């Protein structure tokens, strides 16, 4: 009798959700499944009525190069290996020098690290402007991050990790100085640059990854700072929350039109403010170098309020007893932020990170509106994966190829999401 009642309860439950399942099957499950099916067919404007099965040819075509790179990746790795090895050798020498000075009772104050940081930043900026090598920052940062993960138990890494920003700037300055002093046409970045210029889809992956790296960390850090500020304010808190949240609910078309005026290189507000501090005008919307940073800046401004509200909710849910105990122990503000606030905000950070990464990989509207229905000023500098899918499907009418590109994007997002969930299981602390 009990099993019979449970059976009819299950049947009743499925009958309740049956209308939703039918609607989702028609408008979600069927299109998704059919698009995956089409990704294995040659279906375009010339084969509308008789698409032919071609297997994985669409996926292979996405990664085909119009012209092969001038040299192999192994050769690029060997040449860049010299610069990277010398860079880390120089960092290790700096560490040995600091330890020797400490052993001789010299005082190594925090101001020394600050001075090194400022000098490295100034020198780094000059080399960067000379070489026009913004993507090198990304490569160096990824290399340092990988090194910290692999060698996190090393005494050298653990001691230097406390000054990661200084470490990053010093290593970047050394690396670019070596490339400037000993120039070479062979390198990983040059190889990647040649590859991405030979395939529109690979270039769309490059541009999207560049956008994700610029947008996600900046958005999370600034949103956290805004949330900390709002949490400390006593007056006009509701007004400020609303003002920060307004861009998120405003139409992206309206936002893009406003930012077109802000980015204008002749009478834009941003260039006017830069001119007040002696910086010459920047061709934000006309330079391929600034295309992805331009989109990232606007996107951060749009979404920072949404993420700040999530962080603010997390901050207000933290029990005050933790801070009271820290005050009794004599903890400083920075120690409370690092050892109490940040760990207890890990669930919100995890959620914001997941949503931000997925949203960043799907960037499209900002590019389409900001650059008036073209992927960047020229040379496809703003071509993202979703824009490539849109262009392939609607402009070129290659529906099978566009479906294959869409599932490549799905695979990329899935991999990153699984990695974040795996890391989140170990790092996220729930109250």
Tab-separated table of C-alpha atoms in Angstrom:
chain	number	residue	atom	x	y	z
A	1	UNK	CA	0.000	0.000	0.000
A	2	UNK	CA	2.825	2.361	0.874
A	3	UNK	CA	4.592	1.670	-2.458
A	4	UNK	CA	1.356	2.291	-4.342
A	5	UNK	CA	0.890	5.680	-2.661
A	6	UNK	CA	4.471	6.631	-3.430
A	7	UNK	CA	3.935	5.649	-7.088
A	8	UNK	CA	0.861	7.873	-7.450
A	9	UNK	CA	2.653	10.723	-5.657
A	10	UNK	CA	5.452	10.484	-8.213
A	11	UNK	CA	2.949	10.373	-11.063
A	12	UNK	CA	1.177	13.453	-9.684
A	13	UNK	CA	4.491	15.294	-9.404
A	14	UNK	CA	5.432	14.507	-13.002
A	15	UNK	CA	1.966	15.574	-14.195
A	16	UNK	CA	2.460	18.938	-12.468
A	17	UNK	CA	5.769	19.595	-14.265
A	18	UNK	CA	4.620	18.046	-17.566
A	19	UNK	CA	3.580	21.412	-19.151
A	20	UNK	CA	6.961	22.915	-18.294
A	21	UNK	CA	8.759	19.852	-19.666
A	22	UNK	CA	6.784	20.054	-22.913
A	23	UNK	CA	7.573	23.762	-23.366
A	24	UNK	CA	11.260	23.268	-22.529
A	25	UNK	CA	11.460	20.265	-24.870
A	26	UNK	CA	10.088	22.323	-27.750
A	27	UNK	CA	12.030	25.529	-27.170
A	28	UNK	CA	15.214	24.321	-25.408
A	29	UNK	CA	16.019	20.609	-25.590
A	30	UNK	CA	15.016	20.086	-29.225
A	31	UNK	CA	16.964	23.116	-30.629
A	32	UNK	CA	20.038	22.189	-28.579
A	33	UNK	CA	19.974	18.567	-29.684
A	34	UNK	CA	19.236	19.435	-33.309
A	35	UNK	CA	22.051	21.996	-33.463
A	36	UNK	CA	24.466	19.345	-32.200
A	37	UNK	CA	23.170	17.024	-34.916
A	38	UNK	CA	23.678	19.733	-37.558
A	39	UNK	CA	27.267	20.338	-36.481
A	40	UNK	CA	28.167	17.102	-38.290
A	41	UNK	CA	26.554	18.200	-41.562
A	42	UNK	CA	27.535	20.485	-44.404
A	43	UNK	CA	24.485	22.740	-44.161
A	44	UNK	CA	24.713	26.190	-45.710
A	45	UNK	CA	22.838	28.359	-48.205
A	46	UNK	CA	23.947	26.059	-51.048
A	47	UNK	CA	22.725	22.889	-49.265
A	48	UNK	CA	19.551	24.053	-47.548
A	49	UNK	CA	17.384	21.148	-48.730
A	50	UNK	CA	20.016	18.436	-48.913
A	51	UNK	CA	22.647	18.812	-46.137
A	52	UNK	CA	25.340	16.161	-46.400
A	53	UNK	CA	26.950	14.314	-43.496
A	54	UNK	CA	30.649	15.216	-43.181
A	55	UNK	CA	31.450	13.945	-39.668
A	56	UNK	CA	34.005	16.050	-37.807
A	57	UNK	CA	34.933	18.138	-40.838
A	58	UNK	CA	33.251	21.268	-39.463
A	59	UNK	CA	35.244	21.013	-36.233
A	60	UNK	CA	38.465	20.459	-38.201
A	61	UNK	CA	37.709	23.385	-40.491
A	62	UNK	CA	37.408	25.741	-37.521
A	63	UNK	CA	41.062	25.163	-36.618
A	64	UNK	CA	42.481	25.055	-40.147
A	65	UNK	CA	45.104	27.737	-40.843
A	66	UNK	CA	45.049	29.799	-44.004
A	67	UNK	CA	48.852	29.999	-43.876
A	68	UNK	CA	51.069	27.842	-41.640
A	69	UNK	CA	53.219	29.598	-38.986
A	70	UNK	CA	56.751	30.467	-40.158
A	71	UNK	CA	58.347	28.155	-37.564
A	72	UNK	CA	57.342	25.371	-35.198
A	73	UNK	CA	56.028	25.792	-31.668
A	74	UNK	CA	58.997	23.776	-30.341
A	75	UNK	CA	61.413	26.314	-31.809
A	76	UNK	CA	59.426	29.152	-30.215
A	77	UNK	CA	59.478	27.332	-26.879
A	78	UNK	CA	63.260	26.869	-27.033
A	79	UNK	CA	63.927	30.547	-27.764
A	80	UNK	CA	61.481	31.807	-25.148
A	81	UNK	CA	62.833	29.257	-22.679
A	82	UNK	CA	66.095	31.225	-22.589
A	83	UNK	CA	64.350	34.468	-21.593
A	84	UNK	CA	62.134	32.737	-19.035
A	85	UNK	CA	65.066	30.852	-17.488
A	86	UNK	CA	67.138	34.020	-17.133
A	87	UNK	CA	64.110	35.823	-15.661
A	88	UNK	CA	63.605	33.237	-12.927
A	89	UNK	CA	67.360	33.077	-12.323
A	90	UNK	CA	67.349	36.844	-11.755
A	91	UNK	CA	64.387	36.525	-9.374
A	92	UNK	CA	66.198	33.816	-7.433
A	93	UNK	CA	69.298	36.019	-7.250
A	94	UNK	CA	67.209	38.865	-5.819
A	95	UNK	CA	65.834	36.468	-3.213
A	96	UNK	CA	69.352	35.267	-2.264
A	97	UNK	CA	70.531	38.893	-1.983
A	98	UNK	CA	67.638	39.784	0.319
A	99	UNK	CA	68.287	36.751	2.536
A	100	UNK	CA	72.004	37.601	2.694
A	101	UNK	CA	71.237	41.173	3.728
A	102	UNK	CA	68.924	39.868	6.442
A	103	UNK	CA	71.635	37.551	7.728
A	104	UNK	CA	73.953	40.553	8.007
A	105	UNK	CA	71.365	42.311	10.188
A	106	UNK	CA	70.367	44.762	7.476
A	107	UNK	CA	66.765	45.832	7.862
A	108	UNK	CA	64.693	44.963	4.805
A	109	UNK	CA	61.681	47.155	5.240
A	110	UNK	CA	58.380	47.050	3.368
A	111	UNK	CA	59.311	50.416	1.835
A	112	UNK	CA	62.052	48.657	-0.153
A	113	UNK	CA	59.473	46.411	-1.800
A	114	UNK	CA	57.295	49.427	-2.500
A	115	UNK	CA	60.256	51.244	-4.078
A	116	UNK	CA	61.107	48.217	-6.224
A	117	UNK	CA	57.478	47.992	-7.277
A	118	UNK	CA	57.302	51.647	-8.330
A	119	UNK	CA	60.607	51.528	-10.218
A	120	UNK	CA	59.668	48.270	-11.929
A	121	UNK	CA	56.280	49.674	-12.881
A	122	UNK	CA	57.854	52.794	-14.425
A	123	UNK	CA	60.458	50.788	-16.342
A	124	UNK	CA	57.891	48.177	-17.286
A	125	UNK	CA	55.601	50.827	-18.740
A	126	UNK	CA	58.375	52.311	-20.899
A	127	UNK	CA	59.367	48.935	-22.324
A	128	UNK	CA	55.756	48.033	-22.829
A	129	UNK	CA	55.052	51.203	-24.808
A	130	UNK	CA	58.173	50.620	-26.906
A	131	UNK	CA	57.370	47.010	-27.745
A	132	UNK	CA	53.575	47.321	-27.872
A	133	UNK	CA	53.514	43.952	-26.108
A	134	UNK	CA	50.406	44.067	-23.932
A	135	UNK	CA	49.703	40.325	-24.408
A	136	UNK	CA	53.100	39.562	-22.839
A	137	UNK	CA	51.581	40.667	-19.516
A	138	UNK	CA	49.034	37.892	-19.821
A	139	UNK	CA	51.653	35.263	-20.678
A	140	UNK	CA	53.936	36.305	-17.823
A	141	UNK	CA	51.073	36.381	-15.328
A	142	UNK	CA	49.904	32.912	-16.379
A	143	UNK	CA	53.460	31.621	-16.074
A	144	UNK	CA	53.835	33.024	-12.579
A	145	UNK	CA	50.449	31.653	-11.531
A	146	UNK	CA	51.400	28.202	-12.812
A	147	UNK	CA	54.709	28.417	-10.999
A	148	UNK	CA	53.020	29.320	-7.724
A	149	UNK	CA	50.665	26.359	-8.083
A	150	UNK	CA	53.371	23.845	-8.952
A	151	UNK	CA	55.970	25.096	-6.484
A	152	UNK	CA	53.675	26.348	-3.724
A	153	UNK	CA	55.623	24.343	-1.118
A	154	UNK	CA	58.954	25.787	-2.171
A	155	UNK	CA	60.580	28.112	0.385
A	156	UNK	CA	61.537	30.555	-2.360
A	157	UNK	CA	58.019	30.759	-3.760
A	158	UNK	CA	56.351	30.924	-0.353
A	159	UNK	CA	58.578	33.784	0.762
A	160	UNK	CA	58.147	35.754	-2.463
A	161	UNK	CA	54.424	35.075	-2.837
A	162	UNK	CA	53.706	37.644	-0.140
A	163	UNK	CA	54.946	40.268	-2.583
A	164	UNK	CA	53.290	38.816	-5.673
A	165	UNK	CA	52.606	42.195	-7.286
A	166	UNK	CA	56.245	43.215	-6.921
A	167	UNK	CA	57.326	39.796	-8.149
A	168	UNK	CA	55.075	40.156	-11.167
A	169	UNK	CA	56.373	43.605	-12.074
A	170	UNK	CA	60.034	42.697	-11.583
A	171	UNK	CA	59.740	39.529	-13.646
A	172	UNK	CA	57.860	41.408	-16.378
A	173	UNK	CA	60.503	44.141	-16.474
A	174	UNK	CA	63.357	41.607	-16.617
A	175	UNK	CA	61.643	39.517	-19.289
A	176	UNK	CA	60.863	42.449	-21.567
A	177	UNK	CA	64.322	43.944	-20.987
A	178	UNK	CA	65.885	40.698	-22.182
A	179	UNK	CA	63.692	40.672	-25.274
A	180	UNK	CA	64.547	44.336	-25.899
A	181	UNK	CA	68.295	43.810	-25.381
A	182	UNK	CA	68.446	40.507	-27.276
A	183	UNK	CA	65.676	40.781	-29.873
A	184	UNK	CA	64.477	37.626	-31.571
A	185	UNK	CA	61.829	36.922	-34.173
A	186	UNK	CA	61.169	33.554	-32.543
A	187	UNK	CA	58.930	33.399	-29.504
A	188	UNK	CA	55.747	31.875	-28.136
A	189	UNK	CA	53.819	35.104	-28.482
A	190	UNK	CA	55.007	35.649	-32.067
A	191	UNK	CA	54.028	32.056	-32.890
A	192	UNK	CA	50.593	32.465	-31.310
A	193	UNK	CA	50.158	35.798	-33.079
A	194	UNK	CA	50.949	34.186	-36.444
A	195	UNK	CA	48.525	31.333	-35.743
A	196	UNK	CA	45.630	33.544	-34.701
A	197	UNK	CA	46.065	35.764	-37.744
A	198	UNK	CA	45.711	32.674	-39.945
A	199	UNK	CA	42.327	31.575	-38.578
A	200	UNK	CA	39.303	33.700	-37.694
A	201	UNK	CA	38.020	31.150	-35.192
A	202	UNK	CA	41.349	30.863	-33.371
A	203	UNK	CA	41.519	34.654	-33.291
A	204	UNK	CA	38.037	34.747	-31.771
A	205	UNK	CA	39.224	32.343	-29.041
A	206	UNK	CA	42.296	34.531	-28.444
A	207	UNK	CA	40.219	37.717	-28.200
A	208	UNK	CA	37.653	36.077	-25.920
A	209	UNK	CA	40.349	34.682	-23.612
A	210	UNK	CA	42.024	38.094	-23.504
A	211	UNK	CA	38.685	39.677	-22.595
A	212	UNK	CA	38.018	37.102	-19.858
A	213	UNK	CA	41.455	37.674	-18.314
A	214	UNK	CA	40.962	41.449	-18.283
A	215	UNK	CA	37.303	41.526	-17.274
A	216	UNK	CA	36.807	38.830	-14.616
A	217	UNK	CA	39.561	39.737	-12.088
A	218	UNK	CA	38.916	43.480	-12.419
A	219	UNK	CA	35.168	43.020	-12.018
A	220	UNK	CA	35.453	40.831	-8.920
A	221	UNK	CA	38.083	42.977	-7.180
A	222	UNK	CA	36.312	46.280	-7.842
A	223	UNK	CA	32.928	44.817	-6.879
A	224	UNK	CA	34.398	43.630	-3.573
A	225	UNK	CA	35.878	47.069	-2.887
A	226	UNK	CA	32.536	48.735	-3.647
A	227	UNK	CA	30.762	46.271	-1.345
A	228	UNK	CA	33.224	46.961	1.476
A	229	UNK	CA	32.668	50.678	1.002
A	230	UNK	CA	28.864	50.356	0.991
A	231	UNK	CA	29.015	48.133	4.062
A	232	UNK	CA	30.854	50.807	6.042
A	233	UNK	CA	28.665	53.737	5.024
A	234	UNK	CA	25.900	54.920	7.319
A	235	UNK	CA	24.296	57.672	5.234
A	236	UNK	CA	22.740	57.455	1.750
A	237	UNK	CA	23.384	53.692	1.620
A	238	UNK	CA	20.155	52.938	-0.302
A	239	UNK	CA	20.817	55.691	-2.852
A	240	UNK	CA	24.362	54.496	-3.500
A	241	UNK	CA	23.243	50.880	-3.843
A	242	UNK	CA	20.692	51.925	-6.422
A	243	UNK	CA	23.182	54.084	-8.327
A	244	UNK	CA	25.711	51.253	-8.532
A	245	UNK	CA	23.018	48.754	-9.584
A	246	UNK	CA	21.414	50.984	-12.241
A	247	UNK	CA	23.927	50.178	-15.044
A	248	UNK	CA	23.182	46.465	-14.696
A	249	UNK	CA	19.455	46.904	-15.417
A	250	UNK	CA	20.001	49.551	-18.100
A	251	UNK	CA	19.829	48.489	-21.748
A	252	UNK	CA	23.231	47.515	-23.093
A	253	UNK	CA	22.377	49.399	-26.298
A	254	UNK	CA	21.888	52.645	-24.367
A	255	UNK	CA	25.047	52.024	-22.357
A	256	UNK	CA	27.088	51.367	-25.497
A	257	UNK	CA	25.839	54.571	-27.119
A	258	UNK	CA	26.866	56.581	-24.057
A	259	UNK	CA	30.289	54.922	-23.982
A	260	UNK	CA	30.777	55.672	-27.684
A	261	UNK	CA	30.703	59.334	-26.683
A	262	UNK	CA	32.929	58.762	-23.648
A	263	UNK	CA	35.499	56.927	-25.817
A	264	UNK	CA	35.494	59.511	-28.614
A	265	UNK	CA	39.119	60.416	-29.334
A	266	UNK	CA	38.332	64.066	-30.201
A	267	UNK	CA	35.751	65.279	-27.671
A	268	UNK	CA	35.241	62.277	-25.378
A	269	UNK	CA	35.157	62.772	-21.612
A	270	UNK	CA	37.778	60.078	-20.910
A	271	UNK	CA	40.408	61.654	-23.166
A	272	UNK	CA	39.577	65.066	-21.678
A	273	UNK	CA	40.262	63.752	-18.167
A	274	UNK	CA	43.480	62.107	-19.369
A	275	UNK	CA	44.607	65.396	-20.909
A	276	UNK	CA	44.309	67.068	-17.496
A	277	UNK	CA	47.123	64.847	-16.206
A	278	UNK	CA	49.267	65.213	-19.328
A	279	UNK	CA	48.338	61.999	-21.176
A	280	UNK	CA	47.812	62.371	-24.899
A	281	UNK	CA	44.443	61.314	-26.365
A	282	UNK	CA	43.924	57.597	-27.009
A	283	UNK	CA	42.067	56.327	-30.070
A	284	UNK	CA	39.874	54.015	-28.024
A	285	UNK	CA	37.492	53.008	-30.814
A	286	UNK	CA	39.959	53.226	-33.707
A	287	UNK	CA	42.933	51.205	-32.452
A	288	UNK	CA	43.007	47.412	-32.597
A	289	UNK	CA	45.283	47.341	-29.540
A	290	UNK	CA	42.604	48.982	-27.379
A	291	UNK	CA	39.590	47.080	-28.733
A	292	UNK	CA	39.370	44.345	-26.072
A	293	UNK	CA	40.392	46.622	-23.137
A	294	UNK	CA	37.746	49.121	-24.285
A	295	UNK	CA	35.037	46.447	-24.203
A	296	UNK	CA	36.291	45.132	-20.846
A	297	UNK	CA	36.197	48.585	-19.198
A	298	UNK	CA	32.611	49.156	-20.283
A	299	UNK	CA	31.573	45.657	-19.178
A	300	UNK	CA	33.123	46.103	-15.737
A	301	UNK	CA	31.236	49.379	-15.278
A	302	UNK	CA	27.984	47.665	-16.258
A	303	UNK	CA	28.211	44.596	-14.003
A	304	UNK	CA	30.126	45.896	-10.994
A	305	UNK	CA	26.914	46.909	-9.215
A	306	UNK	CA	25.322	43.461	-9.518
A	307	UNK	CA	28.362	41.702	-8.081
A	308	UNK	CA	28.774	44.364	-5.393
A	309	UNK	CA	25.221	43.722	-4.169
A	310	UNK	CA	25.982	39.981	-3.909
A	311	UNK	CA	29.181	40.691	-1.954
A	312	UNK	CA	27.312	43.159	0.239
A	313	UNK	CA	24.728	40.514	1.125
A	314	UNK	CA	27.581	38.181	2.072
A	315	UNK	CA	29.271	40.836	4.203
A	316	UNK	CA	26.083	41.500	6.144
A	317	UNK	CA	25.607	37.789	6.825
A	318	UNK	CA	28.976	37.446	8.595
A	319	UNK	CA	28.569	37.178	12.354
A	320	UNK	CA	30.081	40.177	14.170
A	321	UNK	CA	31.501	37.894	16.844
A	322	UNK	CA	34.370	36.959	14.516
A	323	UNK	CA	35.481	40.584	14.299
A	324	UNK	CA	35.012	41.140	18.009
A	325	UNK	CA	37.266	38.167	18.778
A	326	UNK	CA	39.828	39.510	16.287
A	327	UNK	CA	39.735	42.931	17.959
A	328	UNK	CA	40.432	41.311	21.326
A	329	UNK	CA	43.429	39.536	19.785
A	330	UNK	CA	44.703	42.822	18.389
A	331	UNK	CA	44.190	42.036	14.682
A	332	UNK	CA	44.623	44.860	12.197
A	333	UNK	CA	42.060	45.842	9.558
A	334	UNK	CA	44.016	44.128	6.793
A	335	UNK	CA	44.356	40.939	8.874
A	336	UNK	CA	40.610	40.859	9.536
A	337	UNK	CA	39.958	41.350	5.830
A	338	UNK	CA	42.362	38.591	4.795
A	339	UNK	CA	41.655	35.985	7.485
A	340	UNK	CA	37.951	36.598	8.263
A	341	UNK	CA	36.120	38.539	5.567
A	342	UNK	CA	37.685	36.967	2.498
A	343	UNK	CA	37.353	33.296	3.582
A	344	UNK	CA	33.753	33.788	4.750
A	345	UNK	CA	32.916	35.490	1.451
A	346	UNK	CA	34.176	32.483	-0.524
A	347	UNK	CA	30.638	31.196	-1.363
A	348	UNK	CA	29.719	34.554	-2.879
A	349	UNK	CA	33.082	34.812	-4.608
A	350	UNK	CA	32.598	31.330	-6.032
A	351	UNK	CA	29.160	32.218	-7.389
A	352	UNK	CA	30.327	35.545	-8.837
A	353	UNK	CA	33.346	33.853	-10.431
A	354	UNK	CA	31.223	31.157	-12.095
A	355	UNK	CA	28.656	33.640	-13.423
A	356	UNK	CA	31.305	36.160	-14.532
A	357	UNK	CA	33.383	33.612	-16.440
A	358	UNK	CA	30.353	32.170	-18.238
A	359	UNK	CA	29.059	35.643	-19.079
A	360	UNK	CA	32.486	36.808	-20.255
A	361	UNK	CA	32.847	33.917	-22.693
A	362	UNK	CA	29.463	34.887	-24.194
A	363	UNK	CA	30.326	38.552	-24.817
A	364	UNK	CA	28.664	39.783	-28.004
A	365	UNK	CA	26.249	42.694	-27.617
A	366	UNK	CA	28.917	45.074	-26.319
A	367	UNK	CA	31.048	44.514	-29.416
A	368	UNK	CA	28.109	44.638	-31.824
A	369	UNK	CA	26.721	47.936	-30.535
A	370	UNK	CA	29.949	49.682	-29.551
A	371	UNK	CA	31.525	49.120	-32.982
A	372	UNK	CA	28.276	49.477	-34.960
A	373	UNK	CA	27.768	45.893	-36.175
A	374	UNK	CA	31.428	45.211	-37.058
A	375	UNK	CA	33.918	43.153	-34.991
A	376	UNK	CA	36.266	45.964	-34.039
A	377	UNK	CA	37.715	48.902	-35.964
A	378	UNK	CA	39.705	46.652	-38.325
A	379	UNK	CA	41.496	43.312	-38.587
A	380	UNK	CA	38.739	41.570	-36.554
A	381	UNK	CA	40.284	42.942	-33.363
A	382	UNK	CA	36.940	42.583	-31.539
A	383	UNK	CA	35.935	39.224	-32.983
A	384	UNK	CA	34.773	37.039	-30.081
A	385	UNK	CA	33.523	33.455	-30.235
A	386	UNK	CA	29.845	34.405	-30.048
A	387	UNK	CA	30.377	37.126	-32.652
A	388	UNK	CA	32.059	34.529	-34.895
A	389	UNK	CA	29.063	32.214	-34.458
A	390	UNK	CA	26.677	35.076	-35.275
A	391	UNK	CA	28.702	36.100	-38.323
A	392	UNK	CA	29.047	32.528	-39.584
A	393	UNK	CA	25.355	31.743	-39.124
A	394	UNK	CA	23.564	34.919	-40.210
A	395	UNK	CA	26.056	36.591	-42.547
A	396	UNK	CA	27.774	33.623	-44.182
A	397	UNK	CA	24.793	31.266	-43.675
A	398	UNK	CA	27.048	28.340	-42.782
A	399	UNK	CA	24.741	26.827	-40.208
A	400	UNK	CA	26.653	23.569	-39.736
A	401	UNK	CA	29.954	25.371	-39.142
A	402	UNK	CA	28.289	27.814	-36.733
A	403	UNK	CA	26.794	24.902	-34.767
A	404	UNK	CA	30.234	23.307	-34.456
A	405	UNK	CA	31.687	26.607	-33.192
A	406	UNK	CA	28.867	26.876	-30.655
A	407	UNK	CA	29.701	23.463	-29.227
A	408	UNK	CA	33.382	24.324	-29.049
A	409	UNK	CA	32.330	27.306	-26.918
A	410	UNK	CA	30.127	25.006	-24.835
A	411	UNK	CA	33.085	22.665	-24.262
A	412	UNK	CA	35.356	25.563	-23.225
A	413	UNK	CA	32.808	26.911	-20.741
A	414	UNK	CA	32.144	23.396	-19.403
A	415	UNK	CA	35.852	22.751	-18.788
A	416	UNK	CA	36.336	26.058	-16.966
A	417	UNK	CA	33.190	25.510	-14.905
A	418	UNK	CA	34.257	21.999	-13.871
A	419	UNK	CA	37.703	23.298	-12.887
A	420	UNK	CA	36.122	26.029	-10.792
A	421	UNK	CA	33.786	23.554	-9.101
A	422	UNK	CA	36.719	21.249	-8.369
A	423	UNK	CA	38.727	24.088	-6.845
A	424	UNK	CA	35.632	25.382	-5.065
A	425	UNK	CA	35.158	22.091	-3.219
A	426	UNK	CA	38.484	22.669	-1.480
A	427	UNK	CA	38.474	26.456	-1.115
A	428	UNK	CA	34.886	27.470	-0.440
A	429	UNK	CA	33.953	27.711	3.242
A	430	UNK	CA	30.236	27.692	4.008
A	431	UNK	CA	28.941	29.071	7.278
